[in-house]
XYZ file of C-alpha atoms in Angstrom:
777
model
C -38.758 -13.565 -23.213
C -36.387 -11.511 -24.828
C -33.484 -9.248 -23.003
C -34.614 -5.926 -23.253
C -31.916 -3.811 -25.363
C -29.733 -1.733 -23.205
C -30.587 1.605 -24.464
C -34.243 0.602 -23.926
C -34.317 -0.062 -20.399
C -33.322 2.263 -17.271
C -29.805 1.757 -17.191
C -29.677 3.059 -20.559
C -31.735 6.237 -19.858
C -29.916 6.827 -16.920
C -26.624 6.469 -18.783
C -27.971 9.006 -22.082
C -29.209 10.885 -18.971
C -25.695 11.493 -17.069
C -24.069 11.726 -20.754
C -26.404 14.388 -21.976
C -26.068 16.380 -18.539
C -21.978 16.154 -18.722
C -21.889 16.807 -22.661
C -24.013 20.164 -21.427
C -21.618 20.873 -18.691
C -18.716 20.727 -21.059
C -19.700 22.434 -23.713
C -21.090 25.296 -20.946
C -17.930 24.731 -19.353
C -15.801 25.418 -22.636
C -17.707 28.688 -24.054
C -17.704 29.804 -20.608
C -13.796 29.311 -20.428
C -13.595 30.429 -24.365
C -15.018 34.281 -23.362
C -13.306 34.246 -20.258
C -9.842 33.529 -22.062
C -10.581 35.929 -24.737
C -11.635 38.578 -21.797
C -8.989 38.365 -19.705
C -6.299 38.106 -22.852
C -7.535 41.212 -23.913
C -7.013 43.059 -20.049
C -3.362 41.324 -19.768
C -2.382 42.480 -23.699
C -3.380 46.378 -22.445
C -1.353 45.912 -19.245
C 1.799 44.948 -21.865
C 0.905 47.399 -23.912
C 1.494 49.942 -21.163
C 4.522 47.953 -20.070
C 5.605 48.450 -23.769
C 5.049 52.778 -23.216
C 6.872 52.271 -20.769
C 9.569 50.588 -22.318
C 9.884 53.218 -25.219
C 9.967 55.841 -23.200
C 12.974 54.705 -21.633
C 14.891 53.529 -24.484
C 14.378 57.155 -26.171
C 15.330 58.729 -22.798
C 18.708 56.375 -23.395
C 18.998 57.675 -26.530
C 18.148 61.467 -25.476
C 20.998 60.757 -22.593
C 23.466 59.473 -25.200
C 23.306 63.042 -27.473
C 23.546 65.030 -24.251
C 26.495 63.604 -23.313
C 27.541 63.575 -26.670
C 26.856 67.359 -27.153
C 28.480 67.876 -23.398
C 31.946 66.445 -24.189
C 31.431 68.770 -27.420
C 30.738 71.654 -25.905
C 33.634 70.919 -23.311
C 36.299 70.307 -25.979
C 38.805 72.905 -25.471
C 39.890 73.198 -29.544
C 36.316 73.377 -30.329
C 35.705 76.049 -27.617
C 38.842 77.597 -29.030
C 37.457 77.486 -32.377
C 34.241 78.907 -31.046
C 35.926 82.131 -29.758
C 38.129 82.982 -32.900
C 34.930 82.301 -35.035
C 36.716 79.745 -36.988
C 33.905 78.413 -39.208
C 35.579 75.509 -40.874
C 37.219 74.115 -37.188
C 33.485 74.342 -35.478
C 31.924 72.378 -38.997
C 34.843 69.451 -38.509
C 34.165 69.888 -34.947
C 30.392 68.800 -35.413
C 31.042 66.356 -38.085
C 33.232 64.280 -36.064
C 31.934 64.198 -32.987
C 27.972 63.184 -34.475
C 29.902 60.197 -36.235
C 31.378 59.231 -32.854
C 27.910 59.252 -31.395
C 25.811 58.042 -34.083
C 23.916 61.628 -34.443
C 22.195 62.329 -37.737
C 23.100 66.042 -36.968
C 25.005 68.705 -35.031
C 24.835 72.156 -34.989
C 25.987 75.431 -33.203
C 23.861 78.002 -32.580
C 25.065 81.466 -31.069
C 23.977 83.030 -27.742
C 21.108 84.637 -29.924
C 19.543 81.060 -30.845
C 20.926 81.874 -34.362
C 22.060 78.874 -36.628
C 25.903 79.512 -37.073
C 27.082 76.170 -37.886
C 25.469 72.491 -38.907
C 26.532 68.722 -39.844
C 24.412 66.710 -41.959
C 20.708 67.215 -42.515
C 18.984 68.413 -45.071
C 17.438 72.222 -45.817
C 14.097 71.763 -44.000
C 15.938 70.493 -41.245
C 18.429 73.026 -41.170
C 15.657 75.659 -41.933
C 13.976 74.245 -38.753
C 17.110 74.795 -36.769
C 17.331 78.022 -37.317
C 14.002 78.316 -36.181
C 14.872 77.181 -32.670
C 11.947 77.261 -30.470
C 12.438 79.271 -27.035
C 10.432 79.232 -23.743
C 9.370 82.152 -21.832
C 13.014 83.327 -20.646
C 13.974 83.156 -23.662
C 16.171 80.043 -23.103
C 15.771 77.439 -25.659
C 14.264 74.269 -25.567
C 16.581 71.818 -24.229
C 14.859 68.710 -25.954
C 13.067 68.821 -28.557
C 11.240 67.031 -31.278
C 11.466 68.333 -34.374
C 8.760 67.509 -37.274
C 10.007 68.122 -40.714
C 8.409 67.218 -43.942
C 8.212 63.571 -43.645
C 10.655 62.713 -41.221
C 10.523 63.356 -37.331
C 14.079 63.983 -34.972
C 14.661 63.415 -31.641
C 17.047 66.713 -30.781
C 18.821 67.728 -27.737
C 20.491 71.398 -27.147
C 23.784 71.764 -24.511
C 25.244 75.276 -23.738
C 28.431 76.116 -23.631
C 29.705 79.067 -21.425
C 33.471 80.380 -21.180
C 32.103 80.753 -18.334
C 29.591 83.627 -20.336
C 27.737 81.783 -22.173
C 28.950 81.881 -26.138
C 26.282 79.641 -27.399
C 24.308 75.925 -27.705
C 25.330 72.501 -29.153
C 22.372 70.858 -31.029
C 22.289 67.322 -31.858
C 20.053 65.058 -32.979
C 18.855 62.121 -34.942
C 15.673 61.018 -36.858
C 13.139 58.406 -36.005
C 13.862 55.173 -37.701
C 12.409 51.706 -37.326
C 15.468 51.019 -34.609
C 13.666 51.724 -31.771
C 10.199 49.779 -32.498
C 11.865 46.733 -33.835
C 14.406 46.796 -30.420
C 10.749 47.202 -28.367
C 9.494 44.203 -30.297
C 12.690 41.989 -29.372
C 11.710 42.564 -25.622
C 8.262 42.317 -25.790
C 6.862 40.939 -28.301
C 4.609 43.917 -28.897
C 4.441 45.831 -32.679
C 5.077 49.559 -32.397
C 5.166 51.884 -35.487
C 5.515 56.124 -35.361
C 2.827 57.362 -37.094
C 3.289 61.988 -38.455
C -0.238 63.304 -38.864
C -0.348 66.631 -40.586
C -3.239 68.104 -42.602
C -1.522 67.554 -45.868
C -0.717 63.707 -45.515
C -0.456 61.178 -43.160
C 2.858 59.042 -43.040
C 4.525 55.823 -41.122
C 8.114 57.332 -39.871
C 9.405 53.733 -38.761
C 7.935 50.350 -38.097
C 8.774 47.383 -37.011
C 5.949 45.831 -39.270
C 6.952 47.135 -42.503
C 3.649 47.174 -45.056
C 1.464 49.146 -42.653
C -1.169 51.298 -44.356
C -0.493 54.802 -42.457
C -3.979 55.802 -42.917
C -5.321 52.637 -40.882
C -2.781 53.678 -38.396
C -4.557 56.866 -38.545
C -7.525 55.502 -37.435
C -6.826 53.638 -34.341
C -8.078 55.683 -31.438
C -5.751 57.232 -28.736
C -5.428 54.758 -25.659
C -6.578 51.272 -25.786
C -8.428 50.060 -28.599
C -8.908 46.863 -30.953
C -8.421 47.001 -34.760
C -7.154 44.512 -37.457
C -3.720 44.200 -38.670
C -3.391 42.519 -42.019
C -6.434 40.512 -41.513
C -5.660 39.781 -37.886
C -7.370 40.676 -34.870
C -4.816 42.922 -32.316
C -5.170 44.711 -29.239
C -4.130 48.148 -29.740
C -2.900 51.492 -27.331
C -1.754 55.219 -29.397
C -0.279 57.518 -27.479
C 0.614 61.273 -28.884
C 4.010 61.828 -28.834
C 3.913 65.384 -30.231
C 1.535 67.304 -31.716
C 2.863 70.964 -33.378
C 0.816 72.684 -36.106
C 3.094 71.053 -38.207
C 1.571 68.041 -37.563
C 0.968 65.237 -35.078
C 3.953 62.544 -33.541
C 2.309 59.839 -33.010
C 3.580 56.224 -31.534
C 1.304 53.169 -32.006
C 1.626 49.863 -30.345
C -0.377 46.667 -30.819
C -0.136 42.820 -29.942
C -1.933 39.556 -31.656
C -5.107 38.959 -29.765
C -5.056 35.691 -31.374
C -1.299 35.111 -30.880
C -1.959 35.973 -26.801
C -4.898 33.351 -27.167
C -3.155 30.765 -28.951
C -2.075 28.396 -25.615
C -5.074 28.583 -24.572
C -7.143 27.732 -27.479
C -5.015 24.724 -27.667
C -5.371 23.103 -24.155
C -9.597 24.327 -24.674
C -9.107 21.433 -27.576
C -7.417 19.177 -26.155
C -9.963 19.276 -23.053
C -12.848 19.237 -25.497
C -11.082 15.701 -27.276
C -10.705 13.685 -24.382
C -14.118 14.811 -22.974
C -15.137 13.600 -26.732
C -13.181 10.291 -26.015
C -14.805 9.305 -22.838
C -11.956 10.096 -20.400
C -12.699 10.411 -17.017
C -9.963 11.878 -15.485
C -7.773 14.774 -17.043
C -5.262 15.682 -15.501
C -3.594 18.821 -17.083
C -1.052 21.560 -16.467
C 0.791 23.616 -18.019
C 4.681 24.225 -16.596
C 6.372 27.413 -17.626
C 9.970 27.797 -16.628
C 11.866 31.022 -17.776
C 14.706 30.927 -19.468
C 17.191 31.757 -16.580
C 15.890 29.242 -14.296
C 18.336 28.376 -11.751
C 20.016 24.798 -11.616
C 18.842 24.297 -7.774
C 15.062 24.833 -9.265
C 16.003 22.395 -11.939
C 17.028 20.046 -9.481
C 13.939 20.340 -7.721
C 11.774 19.611 -10.637
C 13.662 16.374 -11.488
C 13.646 15.416 -7.778
C 9.850 15.936 -7.540
C 9.599 13.867 -10.892
C 11.518 10.790 -9.354
C 8.970 11.273 -6.535
C 6.032 11.041 -8.536
C 7.257 8.471 -10.291
C 7.590 6.378 -7.051
C 11.229 6.534 -6.629
C 12.450 7.357 -2.621
C 15.476 6.044 -2.548
C 17.768 8.731 -4.890
C 18.986 11.280 -2.762
C 18.804 14.947 -4.020
C 21.445 17.381 -4.932
C 21.378 19.783 -2.566
C 22.558 23.735 -3.843
C 25.380 25.201 -1.940
C 24.188 28.567 -1.041
C 21.997 29.663 1.611
C 18.865 30.642 0.689
C 14.812 30.319 0.220
C 15.737 27.841 -2.605
C 17.934 25.592 -0.249
C 15.709 26.203 2.186
C 13.113 24.384 -0.079
C 15.311 21.853 -1.273
C 16.077 20.568 1.987
C 12.600 20.468 2.848
C 12.024 18.443 -0.534
C 14.915 15.963 0.479
C 13.682 15.567 4.219
C 10.321 15.329 3.163
C 11.810 12.223 0.575
C 13.656 10.557 3.732
C 10.201 10.449 5.836
C 8.405 8.931 2.829
C 10.752 6.627 1.934
C 10.853 5.440 5.685
C 7.185 5.666 6.212
C 6.791 3.280 3.262
C 9.398 1.421 4.507
C 7.720 1.149 7.525
C 4.281 -0.045 5.818
C 5.433 -2.689 3.969
C 7.189 -3.987 7.153
C 4.095 -3.579 8.796
C 2.064 -5.264 5.130
C 4.713 -8.188 4.749
C 6.385 -8.818 8.388
C 5.518 -10.590 11.566
C 6.135 -7.725 14.335
C 6.615 -10.717 16.865
C 9.233 -13.241 15.240
C 10.528 -11.071 12.621
C 9.566 -13.215 9.434
C 7.854 -12.418 6.581
C 3.894 -12.971 7.073
C 1.516 -15.044 4.431
C 1.266 -12.056 2.340
C 4.672 -11.977 1.714
C 4.837 -15.716 1.892
C 2.223 -16.279 -0.983
C 4.264 -13.462 -2.851
C 7.467 -15.105 -2.868
C 5.894 -18.259 -3.474
C 4.155 -16.645 -7.063
C 7.844 -15.616 -7.840
C 8.842 -18.531 -7.397
C 6.793 -20.937 -9.343
C 7.082 -18.376 -12.218
C 10.961 -19.663 -12.812
C 10.189 -21.838 -15.868
C 8.955 -24.885 -14.294
C 11.507 -25.540 -12.026
C 10.282 -27.366 -8.758
C 9.271 -26.005 -5.492
C 8.075 -27.366 -2.165
C 6.346 -25.996 0.333
C 5.987 -27.365 4.494
C 2.659 -25.819 6.953
C 3.740 -26.780 10.052
C 1.124 -26.377 13.177
C 2.619 -26.254 16.747
C 1.330 -28.830 19.593
C -0.415 -27.281 22.812
C 0.987 -23.466 22.000
C -2.451 -22.856 24.080
C -1.682 -25.104 26.713
C 1.703 -22.795 27.400
C -0.224 -19.758 26.914
C -2.758 -20.955 29.759
C -0.335 -22.344 31.988
C 2.849 -19.875 31.778
C 1.203 -16.983 29.976
C 1.321 -15.103 26.819
C 5.072 -13.590 27.034
C 5.699 -17.595 27.603
C 4.195 -18.192 24.665
C 5.540 -15.738 22.794
C 8.914 -16.789 23.660
C 7.724 -20.127 21.935
C 7.081 -18.782 19.121
C 10.379 -16.902 18.930
C 12.968 -19.672 19.589
C 11.243 -22.044 17.017
C 11.273 -19.100 14.280
C 14.851 -19.112 15.054
C 15.222 -23.129 14.940
C 13.292 -23.078 11.478
C 15.738 -20.311 9.913
C 18.682 -22.467 10.739
C 16.965 -25.820 8.932
C 15.352 -23.368 5.992
C 19.092 -20.836 5.915
C 21.315 -23.752 4.427
C 18.367 -24.414 1.571
C 18.195 -20.771 0.567
C 14.441 -21.493 1.977
C 12.469 -18.469 3.071
C 10.517 -19.378 6.579
C 7.038 -16.894 7.382
C 4.406 -17.132 10.245
C 1.104 -17.513 9.111
C -1.115 -17.125 12.453
C -1.012 -17.517 16.282
C 0.912 -21.146 16.172
C 1.115 -21.761 11.614
C 4.329 -21.340 9.923
C 5.628 -22.031 6.519
C 8.643 -22.999 4.459
C 9.171 -22.703 1.103
C 12.264 -24.757 -0.361
C 12.506 -23.002 -4.155
C 14.047 -25.730 -6.455
C 13.576 -28.766 -4.163
C 11.738 -31.756 -4.596
C 9.468 -34.382 -2.761
C 12.468 -36.429 -1.794
C 14.135 -32.424 -0.277
C 10.737 -31.461 1.315
C 10.895 -34.907 3.933
C 14.015 -34.443 4.410
C 13.272 -30.522 5.724
C 10.170 -31.785 7.758
C 12.768 -34.553 9.580
C 15.054 -31.790 10.468
C 12.715 -29.193 11.904
C 11.278 -32.774 13.893
C 15.276 -33.306 14.948
C 15.517 -29.132 15.980
C 12.507 -29.137 17.955
C 13.501 -31.784 20.359
C 15.614 -29.880 22.656
C 13.199 -28.005 25.050
C 13.011 -24.885 24.742
C 13.977 -22.562 27.886
C 11.531 -20.119 28.633
C 12.324 -17.987 32.015
C 14.949 -21.055 33.010
C 12.214 -23.740 32.616
C 12.526 -25.989 30.231
C 8.919 -26.747 27.743
C 8.900 -29.342 24.767
C 7.532 -28.558 21.896
C 6.249 -30.975 18.668
C 4.775 -30.302 15.206
C 2.544 -31.250 12.998
C 3.948 -30.721 9.351
C 2.371 -31.239 6.094
C 4.335 -31.096 2.414
C 3.264 -30.384 -0.845
C 5.450 -30.046 -3.785
C 5.014 -28.048 -7.300
C 4.312 -29.751 -9.944
C 3.454 -32.652 -8.641
C 0.731 -31.405 -6.046
C -0.789 -28.397 -7.588
C 0.408 -25.632 -9.614
C -1.238 -22.690 -8.413
C 0.305 -20.905 -5.175
C -3.302 -21.191 -3.864
C -3.632 -25.060 -4.480
C -0.215 -25.794 -3.121
C -0.769 -24.146 0.523
C -4.294 -25.980 0.117
C -2.806 -29.193 -0.290
C -0.101 -28.516 2.191
C -2.855 -27.547 5.089
C -4.494 -30.098 4.694
C -1.333 -32.962 5.179
C -0.728 -31.014 7.742
C -4.100 -31.902 9.583
C -4.189 -34.897 8.794
C -0.427 -35.923 9.645
C -2.045 -34.064 13.344
C -5.019 -36.321 13.416
C -2.779 -39.171 12.657
C -0.005 -38.341 14.895
C 2.190 -38.826 12.273
C 4.482 -35.779 12.882
C 4.759 -34.776 8.805
C 2.913 -36.029 5.899
C 3.360 -35.227 1.883
C 0.074 -34.259 0.237
C -1.601 -37.580 -1.343
C -4.860 -37.153 -3.800
C -6.691 -39.520 -1.346
C -6.951 -36.967 1.344
C -8.265 -34.530 -0.714
C -11.658 -37.499 -1.093
C -10.961 -38.035 2.698
C -11.970 -34.740 3.199
C -15.042 -34.148 0.884
C -16.332 -37.542 2.436
C -15.922 -35.925 5.536
C -17.704 -33.250 5.123
C -20.577 -34.940 3.811
C -20.922 -36.872 7.059
C -20.649 -34.462 9.204
C -23.835 -32.864 7.269
C -25.705 -36.422 8.021
C -24.488 -36.655 11.852
C -27.786 -35.484 13.183
C -29.746 -37.438 10.855
C -27.994 -40.235 12.124
C -28.391 -39.858 15.953
C -32.495 -39.176 15.045
C -32.561 -42.140 12.549
C -30.392 -44.742 15.483
C -27.706 -44.959 12.601
C -25.063 -44.883 16.067
C -23.928 -48.116 17.493
C -22.132 -48.466 20.928
C -19.469 -51.068 20.619
C -17.741 -52.149 24.069
C -13.927 -52.921 24.598
C -13.068 -55.324 27.459
C -11.040 -54.375 30.026
C -9.082 -56.943 32.299
C -8.196 -56.717 36.119
C -4.562 -57.565 35.438
C -4.252 -59.674 38.436
C -6.638 -61.530 38.571
C -7.513 -61.986 35.050
C -11.217 -61.029 35.651
C -13.551 -59.008 33.014
C -14.274 -55.803 34.819
C -15.767 -54.033 31.876
C -15.144 -51.963 28.966
C -14.375 -48.888 27.143
C -17.842 -47.485 25.437
C -16.986 -46.640 21.573
C -18.915 -45.169 19.004
C -19.730 -46.288 15.637
C -21.684 -45.339 12.432
C -23.159 -47.586 10.450
C -24.224 -45.369 7.523
C -27.052 -46.249 5.371
C -25.002 -46.463 2.190
C -21.180 -45.957 3.101
C -21.338 -48.737 5.535
C -18.908 -48.482 8.950
C -17.705 -45.379 8.960
C -14.832 -45.180 11.292
C -14.441 -43.054 14.349
C -11.571 -41.025 12.855
C -13.382 -39.947 10.211
C -16.475 -38.194 11.598
C -15.062 -37.746 15.427
C -12.638 -35.331 14.863
C -14.571 -32.502 12.781
C -17.665 -33.592 15.212
C -15.041 -31.706 17.673
C -14.954 -29.184 15.613
C -18.235 -27.949 15.878
C -18.745 -28.742 18.656
C -21.432 -31.657 18.085
C -19.702 -34.167 19.906
C -21.231 -33.085 23.129
C -24.374 -35.003 21.057
C -22.477 -37.688 20.662
C -21.443 -38.147 23.960
C -25.018 -37.519 25.520
C -26.189 -40.702 22.807
C -23.049 -42.428 24.384
C -24.081 -42.091 28.141
C -27.703 -43.179 27.145
C -26.692 -45.993 25.541
C -24.208 -46.932 28.048
C -26.165 -46.506 30.834
C -29.033 -48.891 29.243
C -25.842 -51.547 28.932
C -25.074 -51.205 32.588
C -28.760 -51.278 33.547
C -28.606 -54.701 31.592
C -25.454 -56.229 33.113
C -26.700 -55.970 36.277
C -29.775 -57.104 35.101
C -27.459 -60.224 34.419
C -25.556 -60.052 37.773
C -22.327 -58.741 36.076
C -21.526 -55.385 38.280
C -19.432 -53.994 35.357
C -18.121 -50.577 34.804
C -18.530 -48.673 31.259
C -15.866 -45.664 30.261
C -17.308 -43.075 28.195
C -14.812 -40.230 26.861
C -15.551 -36.623 27.572
C -14.467 -33.859 25.110
C -13.040 -30.272 25.962
C -16.911 -29.267 24.809
C -18.342 -31.349 27.098
C -16.203 -29.891 30.441
C -16.958 -26.291 29.114
C -21.036 -27.264 29.476
C -22.830 -25.835 32.579
C -25.475 -28.214 32.801
C -23.365 -31.305 32.063
C -24.047 -32.909 35.526
C -27.594 -32.253 35.313
C -27.608 -33.713 31.645
C -25.480 -36.747 33.036
C -27.733 -37.827 35.495
C -30.938 -37.441 33.735
C -30.058 -40.368 31.304
C -28.365 -42.403 34.158
C -31.822 -41.566 36.575
C -34.259 -42.804 33.576
C -31.955 -46.171 33.122
C -31.820 -46.952 36.605
C -28.102 -46.604 36.823
C -25.762 -45.050 39.841
C -23.219 -42.641 39.126
C -20.086 -45.347 39.515
C -21.563 -47.662 37.146
C -19.548 -45.152 34.936
C -15.958 -44.096 34.294
C -15.632 -40.863 32.436
C -12.189 -40.503 30.665
C -11.067 -37.315 30.034
C -7.606 -36.265 27.963
C -4.730 -34.051 29.659
C -5.382 -31.803 26.526
C -8.981 -31.088 27.687
C -8.157 -30.329 30.923
C -5.394 -28.311 30.445
C -7.373 -25.853 27.639
C -9.323 -24.370 30.626
C -7.828 -25.514 34.175
C -9.935 -23.877 36.259
C -13.466 -24.705 34.537
C -12.426 -28.401 34.591
C -11.402 -28.832 37.346
C -14.705 -27.553 38.797
C -16.520 -29.784 36.625
C -14.233 -32.854 37.645
C -15.018 -31.745 41.298
C -18.687 -31.671 40.859
C -19.023 -34.933 39.410
C -16.539 -36.325 41.817
C -18.600 -35.243 44.476
C -21.656 -36.734 42.670
C -19.837 -40.474 42.466
C -18.856 -40.944 38.729
C -15.209 -42.405 38.366
C -12.797 -40.081 36.540
C -10.403 -41.096 34.616
C -6.536 -39.237 32.712
C -6.923 -40.597 29.278
C -4.003 -40.760 27.250
C -1.313 -39.972 30.053
C 1.853 -39.183 29.614
C 0.803 -36.973 26.327
C -0.146 -34.060 27.735
C 1.331 -30.928 29.806
C 0.283 -31.958 32.959
C 2.793 -31.218 36.058
C 2.674 -32.960 39.130
C 1.461 -30.077 40.660
C -1.527 -29.801 38.336
C -2.520 -33.715 38.858
C -2.160 -33.775 42.170
C -5.142 -31.055 42.511
C -7.007 -33.107 40.425
C -10.181 -35.187 41.886
C -9.646 -38.543 39.672
C -9.213 -42.281 40.094
C -7.393 -43.325 37.300
C -4.497 -42.995 35.508
C -4.778 -44.150 31.650
C -1.572 -44.995 29.985
C -0.976 -44.046 26.119
C -0.595 -46.606 24.197
C 1.827 -45.552 22.009
C 4.085 -45.965 24.942
C 2.342 -49.629 25.743
C 3.102 -50.977 22.342
C 6.461 -50.180 22.196
C 7.762 -51.487 25.513
C 8.859 -54.405 23.839
C 11.771 -52.982 21.661
C 11.601 -49.299 23.474
C 13.563 -49.626 26.566
C 12.541 -46.370 27.560
C 8.777 -46.133 26.527
C 9.387 -49.651 28.785
C 10.572 -47.072 31.883
C 8.224 -44.398 31.063
C 5.148 -46.707 31.490
C 6.544 -48.089 34.945
C 7.300 -44.747 35.795
C 3.405 -43.912 35.457
C 2.619 -46.971 37.205
C 4.426 -46.040 40.085
C 3.240 -42.520 39.684
C 0.057 -43.556 39.869
C 0.181 -45.952 43.132
C 2.134 -43.434 45.006
C -0.681 -40.527 44.019
C -3.353 -43.154 45.441
C -4.401 -43.695 41.831
C -5.360 -46.767 39.622
C -3.507 -47.392 36.430
C -5.165 -48.468 33.393
C -2.637 -49.243 29.625
C -4.828 -49.784 26.904
C -3.100 -51.266 23.611
C -1.809 -54.417 25.014
C -1.489 -56.327 21.977
C 0.335 -59.895 23.122
C 0.798 -62.156 26.321
C 3.954 -60.429 26.795
C 3.611 -57.134 27.048
C 0.583 -57.986 29.428
C 2.901 -59.877 31.506
C 5.536 -57.551 31.618
C 2.281 -54.705 32.992
C 1.467 -57.243 35.757
C 4.813 -57.533 36.767
C 4.338 -53.271 37.158
C 2.062 -53.984 39.227
C -0.689 -52.433 36.899
C -4.430 -52.763 37.865
C -6.233 -53.025 34.156
C -5.604 -53.587 30.688
C -7.455 -53.546 27.360
C -6.312 -54.011 23.722
C -6.777 -56.544 21.365
C -4.967 -59.297 23.327
C -7.861 -59.246 25.482
C -10.570 -57.897 23.430
C -11.423 -56.625 19.970
C -14.039 -53.729 20.428
C -17.272 -54.999 19.809
C -21.094 -54.409 19.374
C -22.382 -54.298 22.853
C -25.216 -57.566 21.841
C -22.272 -59.478 21.498
C -20.173 -58.970 24.835
C -22.733 -62.062 26.798
C -21.633 -64.697 23.691
C -18.063 -62.969 24.272
C -18.458 -63.181 28.190
C -19.544 -66.272 27.805
C -16.686 -68.124 26.413
C -14.536 -66.300 29.091
C -16.694 -67.717 32.136
C -13.692 -67.058 34.152
C -14.529 -63.475 33.582
C -18.317 -64.045 35.003
C -18.923 -63.894 38.418
C -20.669 -67.191 39.401
């Protein structure tokens, strides 16, 4: 069936619907924003125009004040007053011209007390005619500040009285309206302005900040706020009637371009629309307006905030020296930077550091390993280390003691790594890792040997010495992998193999991969093996050292695989323990052992078979009932079996183990501690266990000939067992010399290849026949 095109499927329709909705919302938003911008812009323009009107008032008031001061200075001048008193027209004329020139006035005049024009400087005949008809107030006095409309011009004039001490006249000064005030207003506010003179005969632009304006079009603008066109550009207007006389009207007109006011917003609209059409999901838009007179502390704050936004929390901010609100803000910013930097450092420490030992954790180690592999093909080595019996320390001495073990081990590992420039990390509860940059396999093996040496001296925990050991796996780049994850996986694989084989340390090899894959496959077939009777029970004979008679044997399970042949126990027993399937194997062994013992007894041989129990077996609450059921089915008493338990199995959960052992002992089973000397059992613990036998670990027995210390350990265990009323069994007897030395030490029983190799139960009868002295008469 052909695949449906994307645009025709449900996904395409949903995508099209969402895109249509998004475009519709964006279009509506664009239009509404555009309308709002224009409306708000016109409101703001109206406010600006009103402010411009007030600024114009202020400018003209300043001009009037300047004229007022000039006229007052002239009225107070002694020479001018003398000339007035003497009616010296020439002197009065010169004084008026000089003073008007000094203050920039265009016209200056002297009016008598009767307001008659006596002298004038500047101006044309029309202006002089207007001055001679100076307007009066209701009480007959002249208007002090006045606007005059004269032909094509408008003047701003002021009047100052002169008294000596009685009123002797009036000093008048003024100037015509020019483009100066409109241009000044435009310079400070971006507003355009024009003076407009309207009269019955004509309308004229007196002065303007923008040349070439049409007086007729300006005259059509309404008073107050309005809208118009200037040179084809839409503007917001504000017109004020400044003076209205029979001679005409003087009007001030202010305006500003609407397009110029909304132009920044238009660009923002198009930017938003363009980004939306391009399909960007997130838009961060902002505009920052900074005044020309922004202070230096604020600039520092802006720069500091930019650094913070870029993730720079290290560079301190320069604080201003002033004591004001800006300083407070800067100090708060600096404090925030410090707090964020400290918090980031704390978060980084939590993310990349083990809180107990202070070492880097797995994440930091992986990052360092990745950096080491990126150094242009230089070699690097990884060592993974797993401590032995840490859980036993926790159970017996408490978790505080376990934490002390981890801290002290971390210190010893760092002493090994430091001279090599290595990095030590803690991966989990009892797992550590060591990265050796620029190191090959030989250097890594040397480092592993030094680690083992560093762990030899006992740790001191609350004045109690505790021995520690570890299994170490080694993997090197590029020989054992070129990716960090592959190297770590291979090092971990080598570590587990080293612990299983009790090698101390092991370098990764490709055989470990094949063995691991094969083991995983075998584990999946274990259940079928039990159902299809693929398991075989082998027996290794046990010898009474003193008499030389065979007294029984140890039951050992083997797997006869239909395709792979005989599978060694080390390839499936450890993983059966990890998965808990070992309990099923134990029950199968018990059932087969009971059948074999029953056959022995039927032939008159009262031998006893030893069977190994695991930690999982001791944890089963119905273990006793299951064992009894299988022995009862075969008609064999409990004392026909010897149950062997390792020290580690007991110490993993001592309370439960001791309870189970007491129950087994009360039922009549013989109990033995297997691999004695390799665990954590103390004398105080040993004397409380209801056991009958100690079984010396084969590593000590095999080394008796060449290692005097191992021989001393064997002798000590034999004496310890006898002092506690226990029998002692040695396993791993490989030659007659060792057997003789065990006999001299008083060891009770022994087993090993010198006595007899593990063999199928069916072959044991023939083997016993050959050793006729070991078979009861």
